[in-house]
């Protein structure tokens, strides 16, 4: 496997699903420290735009190597700067503007969630049209909107959570229709190996290298290393290299699909036991405070 394709595979499966993690943790009745929750949310919100950028750029790089064309590295750097810069600016300003508009309107309460969703779509589309990252803009718009909105936000949050899960179910169902189960058997062992390396080696190394010095306890770092659930985004990203001109075959999509399935199955079913084993529940936190 060429190293460029390996990087492309890593970029495609880089995105994590914080919503699924929190759902499983909440169902288990375990209260995580707020800083731990914020870290998972920040990771999930920021790695989607980066995963998209890397997938698109590396797909172009792999195709250029096949045709012996020079890689446009300056163009890729400019693309990254535009995606990040316009996405950050559009997201922050768009979220503030949306909060100000809703604060000045007096409408039935049931209309505010719909208007919020419409505003998010406008921000996503507008930023994407001018060359920015719509995903980054939508995430930052949500953060900015929540910080600036003066109205009660509970109904808006509940509506968006329900709509989010509906979209994920529809997306998983649609992407699942693209999979041929018999074809997965041809790529299942490489996919299992990649999933094992991702869960047991790559993510723990990345977690301890990036946040190991930020004041988290060893147990919290271990938990962060294990909860990198993959969702629908990696499967969606895996489609692009397959349909784009280049040497990537449908086997690439099959490998990513198996990796996501293994992640959701193994990591998803073991999140709550892992949190209990690491004593991250409220009783453990109370004990730590008492001991100190």
Short mmCIF file of C-alpha atoms in Angstrom, two decimals:
data_model
loop_
_atom_site.label_atom_id
_atom_site.label_comp_id
_atom_site.label_asym_id
_atom_site.label_seq_id
_atom_site.Cartn_x
_atom_site.Cartn_y
_atom_site.Cartn_z
CA UNK A 1 0.00 0.00 0.00
CA UNK A 2 1.59 3.34 -1.02
CA UNK A 3 2.11 5.72 1.86
CA UNK A 4 -0.03 8.35 0.15
CA UNK A 5 -2.99 5.98 0.12
CA UNK A 6 -2.29 5.16 3.77
CA UNK A 7 -2.48 8.85 4.62
CA UNK A 8 -5.71 9.10 2.65
CA UNK A 9 -7.19 6.22 4.62
CA UNK A 10 -6.16 7.87 7.87
CA UNK A 11 -7.74 11.14 6.81
CA UNK A 12 -10.99 9.45 5.84
CA UNK A 13 -11.41 7.73 9.21
CA UNK A 14 -10.20 10.67 11.30
CA UNK A 15 -13.63 12.09 12.04
CA UNK A 16 -15.22 11.09 15.37
CA UNK A 17 -18.82 11.14 16.58
CA UNK A 18 -19.19 12.90 19.94
CA UNK A 19 -22.99 12.67 19.88
CA UNK A 20 -22.92 8.87 19.94
CA UNK A 21 -20.35 8.93 22.74
CA UNK A 22 -22.44 11.22 24.93
CA UNK A 23 -25.59 9.22 24.28
CA UNK A 24 -23.94 6.01 25.43
CA UNK A 25 -22.40 7.71 28.47
CA UNK A 26 -25.71 9.32 29.47
CA UNK A 27 -27.56 6.02 29.14
CA UNK A 28 -25.08 4.45 31.52
CA UNK A 29 -25.74 7.15 34.13
CA UNK A 30 -22.11 8.25 34.34
CA UNK A 31 -21.43 11.98 34.82
CA UNK A 32 -18.20 12.97 33.12
CA UNK A 33 -16.25 16.05 34.11
CA UNK A 34 -17.37 19.07 32.08
CA UNK A 35 -13.87 19.67 30.77
CA UNK A 36 -13.79 16.12 29.44
CA UNK A 37 -17.11 16.67 27.66
CA UNK A 38 -15.91 19.95 26.17
CA UNK A 39 -12.77 18.27 24.85
CA UNK A 40 -14.78 15.56 23.09
CA UNK A 41 -17.14 18.15 21.61
CA UNK A 42 -14.28 20.33 20.42
CA UNK A 43 -12.53 17.37 18.83
CA UNK A 44 -15.64 16.23 17.01
CA UNK A 45 -16.46 19.73 15.80
CA UNK A 46 -12.99 20.57 14.53
CA UNK A 47 -11.84 17.30 13.02
CA UNK A 48 -14.70 17.09 10.50
CA UNK A 49 -13.48 20.12 8.48
CA UNK A 50 -9.87 18.92 8.69
CA UNK A 51 -10.84 15.39 7.63
CA UNK A 52 -12.70 16.79 4.62
CA UNK A 53 -9.77 19.01 3.63
CA UNK A 54 -7.23 16.19 3.97
CA UNK A 55 -9.41 13.72 2.09
CA UNK A 56 -9.90 16.07 -0.84
CA UNK A 57 -6.24 17.15 -0.91
CA UNK A 58 -4.79 13.65 -0.57
CA UNK A 59 -7.15 12.31 -3.23
CA UNK A 60 -5.76 14.93 -5.59
CA UNK A 61 -2.22 14.05 -4.51
CA UNK A 62 -2.72 10.33 -5.15
CA UNK A 63 -4.21 11.03 -8.57
CA UNK A 64 -1.32 13.34 -9.49
CA UNK A 65 1.23 10.68 -8.55
CA UNK A 66 -0.48 8.18 -10.84
CA UNK A 67 -0.31 10.61 -13.76
CA UNK A 68 3.22 11.79 -12.85
CA UNK A 69 1.90 15.33 -12.53
CA UNK A 70 3.54 17.67 -9.99
CA UNK A 71 1.63 18.05 -6.75
CA UNK A 72 0.26 21.55 -6.19
CA UNK A 73 1.37 21.92 -2.57
CA UNK A 74 1.08 25.75 -2.54
CA UNK A 75 -2.44 25.39 -3.88
CA UNK A 76 -3.29 22.93 -1.11
CA UNK A 77 -1.91 25.30 1.52
CA UNK A 78 -3.94 28.18 0.09
CA UNK A 79 -7.03 25.96 0.03
CA UNK A 80 -6.52 25.12 3.72
CA UNK A 81 -6.08 28.78 4.67
CA UNK A 82 -9.21 29.78 2.78
CA UNK A 83 -11.24 26.95 4.25
CA UNK A 84 -10.15 27.73 7.81
CA UNK A 85 -10.11 31.53 7.61
CA UNK A 86 -13.45 32.02 5.87
CA UNK A 87 -15.01 29.23 7.92
CA UNK A 88 -13.97 30.76 11.24
CA UNK A 89 -14.99 34.29 10.27
CA UNK A 90 -18.29 33.27 8.71
CA UNK A 91 -19.19 30.94 11.55
CA UNK A 92 -18.53 33.36 14.40
CA UNK A 93 -20.18 36.33 12.70
CA UNK A 94 -23.07 34.24 11.41
CA UNK A 95 -23.81 32.79 14.84
CA UNK A 96 -23.76 36.23 16.45
CA UNK A 97 -26.04 37.66 13.77
CA UNK A 98 -28.48 34.76 14.06
CA UNK A 99 -28.65 35.18 17.85
CA UNK A 100 -29.32 38.90 17.52
CA UNK A 101 -32.08 38.31 14.96
CA UNK A 102 -33.86 35.73 17.10
CA UNK A 103 -33.58 37.89 20.22
CA UNK A 104 -35.41 40.70 18.43
CA UNK A 105 -38.22 38.56 17.05
CA UNK A 106 -41.37 37.72 19.00
CA UNK A 107 -42.81 34.57 17.46
CA UNK A 108 -44.42 31.36 18.73
CA UNK A 109 -41.84 29.25 20.58
CA UNK A 110 -42.20 26.39 18.13
CA UNK A 111 -40.82 28.49 15.28
CA UNK A 112 -37.46 29.30 16.85
CA UNK A 113 -35.91 25.83 16.36
CA UNK A 114 -36.93 25.89 12.68
CA UNK A 115 -35.47 29.36 12.22
CA UNK A 116 -32.27 28.26 13.92
CA UNK A 117 -31.96 25.29 11.58
CA UNK A 118 -32.64 27.51 8.57
CA UNK A 119 -30.03 29.99 9.78
CA UNK A 120 -27.44 27.22 10.17
CA UNK A 121 -28.13 26.02 6.63
CA UNK A 122 -27.76 29.57 5.30
CA UNK A 123 -24.43 29.98 7.11
CA UNK A 124 -23.18 26.60 5.88
CA UNK A 125 -24.20 27.29 2.29
CA UNK A 126 -22.99 30.88 2.21
CA UNK A 127 -19.56 30.08 3.62
CA UNK A 128 -19.18 27.10 1.27
CA UNK A 129 -20.06 29.22 -1.76
CA UNK A 130 -17.30 31.74 -1.02
CA UNK A 131 -14.65 29.04 -0.54
CA UNK A 132 -14.75 28.43 3.21
CA UNK A 133 -15.42 25.33 5.25
CA UNK A 134 -19.16 25.09 5.76
CA UNK A 135 -18.74 22.41 8.43
CA UNK A 136 -16.36 24.56 10.48
CA UNK A 137 -18.63 27.57 10.03
CA UNK A 138 -21.72 25.65 11.15
CA UNK A 139 -19.94 24.35 14.25
CA UNK A 140 -18.58 27.76 15.27
CA UNK A 141 -21.92 29.38 14.48
CA UNK A 142 -23.57 27.02 16.95
CA UNK A 143 -21.02 27.85 19.64
CA UNK A 144 -21.31 31.59 19.01
CA UNK A 145 -25.11 31.40 18.80
CA UNK A 146 -25.41 29.61 22.14
CA UNK A 147 -23.07 32.10 23.83
CA UNK A 148 -24.92 35.18 22.57
CA UNK A 149 -28.58 34.11 22.58
CA UNK A 150 -30.55 35.65 25.45
CA UNK A 151 -33.69 33.57 24.99
CA UNK A 152 -34.14 30.13 26.61
CA UNK A 153 -32.36 27.64 24.40
CA UNK A 154 -33.72 24.33 25.74
CA UNK A 155 -36.30 23.78 23.00
CA UNK A 156 -33.80 24.66 20.29
CA UNK A 157 -31.26 22.19 21.69
CA UNK A 158 -33.85 19.41 22.00
CA UNK A 159 -35.09 19.96 18.45
CA UNK A 160 -31.61 19.97 16.97
CA UNK A 161 -30.59 16.83 18.86
CA UNK A 162 -33.65 14.99 17.56
CA UNK A 163 -33.07 16.26 14.03
CA UNK A 164 -29.41 15.30 14.24
CA UNK A 165 -30.21 11.70 15.14
CA UNK A 166 -32.81 11.51 12.40
CA UNK A 167 -30.26 12.70 9.84
CA UNK A 168 -27.67 10.22 11.09
CA UNK A 169 -30.10 7.31 10.82
CA UNK A 170 -31.10 8.31 7.30
CA UNK A 171 -27.45 8.78 6.34
CA UNK A 172 -26.40 5.40 7.73
CA UNK A 173 -29.30 3.72 5.95
CA UNK A 174 -28.47 5.42 2.65
CA UNK A 175 -24.76 4.66 2.88
CA UNK A 176 -25.50 1.09 3.92
CA UNK A 177 -27.31 0.59 0.62
CA UNK A 178 -23.98 1.18 -1.14
CA UNK A 179 -22.37 -1.80 0.59
CA UNK A 180 -22.25 -5.27 -0.90
CA UNK A 181 -21.80 -7.68 2.05
CA UNK A 182 -20.07 -10.33 -0.05
CA UNK A 183 -17.52 -7.77 -1.25
CA UNK A 184 -16.62 -6.88 2.33
CA UNK A 185 -15.13 -10.34 2.82
CA UNK A 186 -12.38 -9.56 0.32
CA UNK A 187 -11.12 -6.66 2.42
CA UNK A 188 -12.16 -7.66 5.92
CA UNK A 189 -8.76 -8.73 7.27
CA UNK A 190 -6.89 -5.57 6.22
CA UNK A 191 -9.79 -3.56 7.63
CA UNK A 192 -9.66 -5.41 10.96
CA UNK A 193 -5.92 -4.77 11.14
CA UNK A 194 -6.39 -1.07 10.41
CA UNK A 195 -9.15 -0.82 13.02
CA UNK A 196 -6.96 -2.49 15.64
CA UNK A 197 -4.05 -0.15 14.95
CA UNK A 198 -6.38 2.84 14.99
CA UNK A 199 -8.03 1.96 18.31
CA UNK A 200 -5.07 0.49 20.20
CA UNK A 201 -2.05 2.42 18.91
CA UNK A 202 -2.76 5.48 16.76
CA UNK A 203 -5.44 7.19 18.83
CA UNK A 204 -3.81 6.58 22.24
CA UNK A 205 -0.54 8.01 20.93
CA UNK A 206 -2.36 11.01 19.48
CA UNK A 207 -4.32 11.63 22.68
CA UNK A 208 -1.35 11.45 25.03
CA UNK A 209 0.74 13.60 22.68
CA UNK A 210 -1.91 16.30 22.20
CA UNK A 211 -3.77 16.56 25.52
CA UNK A 212 -1.64 14.51 27.88
CA UNK A 213 -0.04 17.69 29.21
CA UNK A 214 -3.28 19.66 29.60
CA UNK A 215 -4.13 18.66 33.15
CA UNK A 216 -6.19 15.54 32.51
CA UNK A 217 -5.61 12.61 34.80
CA UNK A 218 -4.12 9.41 33.45
CA UNK A 219 -7.52 7.71 33.64
CA UNK A 220 -9.15 10.51 31.68
CA UNK A 221 -6.47 10.28 29.01
CA UNK A 222 -7.08 6.55 28.76
CA UNK A 223 -10.81 7.21 28.42
CA UNK A 224 -10.22 9.81 25.69
CA UNK A 225 -8.02 7.28 23.92
CA UNK A 226 -10.83 4.74 23.84
CA UNK A 227 -13.88 6.86 22.98
CA UNK A 228 -12.93 7.83 19.43
CA UNK A 229 -16.11 6.41 17.92
CA UNK A 230 -16.39 6.71 14.16
CA UNK A 231 -19.73 7.72 12.71
CA UNK A 232 -21.25 8.31 9.30
CA UNK A 233 -18.78 11.00 8.19
CA UNK A 234 -15.87 8.60 7.46
CA UNK A 235 -18.15 6.45 5.30
CA UNK A 236 -19.30 9.54 3.44
CA UNK A 237 -15.72 10.72 2.94
CA UNK A 238 -14.67 7.30 1.65
CA UNK A 239 -16.98 7.74 -1.33
CA UNK A 240 -15.05 10.72 -2.70
CA UNK A 241 -11.72 8.98 -3.45
CA UNK A 242 -13.58 6.09 -5.09
CA UNK A 243 -15.60 8.23 -7.50
CA UNK A 244 -12.79 10.73 -8.15
CA UNK A 245 -10.36 10.09 -11.02
CA UNK A 246 -7.46 8.05 -9.70
CA UNK A 247 -6.33 4.59 -8.61
CA UNK A 248 -8.60 4.23 -5.56
CA UNK A 249 -10.97 1.29 -5.96
CA UNK A 250 -14.18 0.34 -4.17
CA UNK A 251 -12.08 -1.74 -1.78
CA UNK A 252 -11.11 1.53 -0.09
CA UNK A 253 -14.76 2.19 0.72
CA UNK A 254 -15.18 -1.36 2.03
CA UNK A 255 -12.21 -1.00 4.37
CA UNK A 256 -13.53 2.27 5.80
CA UNK A 257 -17.00 0.78 6.25
CA UNK A 258 -15.61 -2.18 8.20
CA UNK A 259 -13.45 0.12 10.35
CA UNK A 260 -16.48 2.24 11.26
CA UNK A 261 -18.57 -0.85 12.00
CA UNK A 262 -15.89 -2.28 14.28
CA UNK A 263 -15.48 1.05 16.05
CA UNK A 264 -19.20 1.44 16.69
CA UNK A 265 -19.55 -2.16 17.81
CA UNK A 266 -16.52 -2.64 20.06
CA UNK A 267 -15.93 0.88 21.34
CA UNK A 268 -19.63 1.70 21.47
CA UNK A 269 -20.53 -1.31 23.61
CA UNK A 270 -17.58 -0.81 25.95
CA UNK A 271 -17.74 2.94 26.63
CA UNK A 272 -19.81 2.61 29.81
CA UNK A 273 -17.82 -0.35 31.23
CA UNK A 274 -14.60 1.50 30.44
CA UNK A 275 -15.80 4.62 32.27
CA UNK A 276 -16.77 2.52 35.29
CA UNK A 277 -13.49 0.60 35.19
CA UNK A 278 -11.57 3.88 35.14
CA UNK A 279 -13.82 5.24 37.93
CA UNK A 280 -14.91 8.33 36.05
CA UNK A 281 -18.38 8.42 37.61
CA UNK A 282 -19.58 11.02 40.12
CA UNK A 283 -18.72 8.82 43.08
CA UNK A 284 -15.10 8.63 41.94
CA UNK A 285 -14.93 12.38 41.41
CA UNK A 286 -16.33 12.96 44.91
CA UNK A 287 -13.72 10.63 46.35
CA UNK A 288 -10.93 12.49 44.53
CA UNK A 289 -12.15 15.83 45.90
CA UNK A 290 -12.35 14.38 49.42
CA UNK A 291 -8.85 12.94 49.17
CA UNK A 292 -7.41 16.26 48.08
#
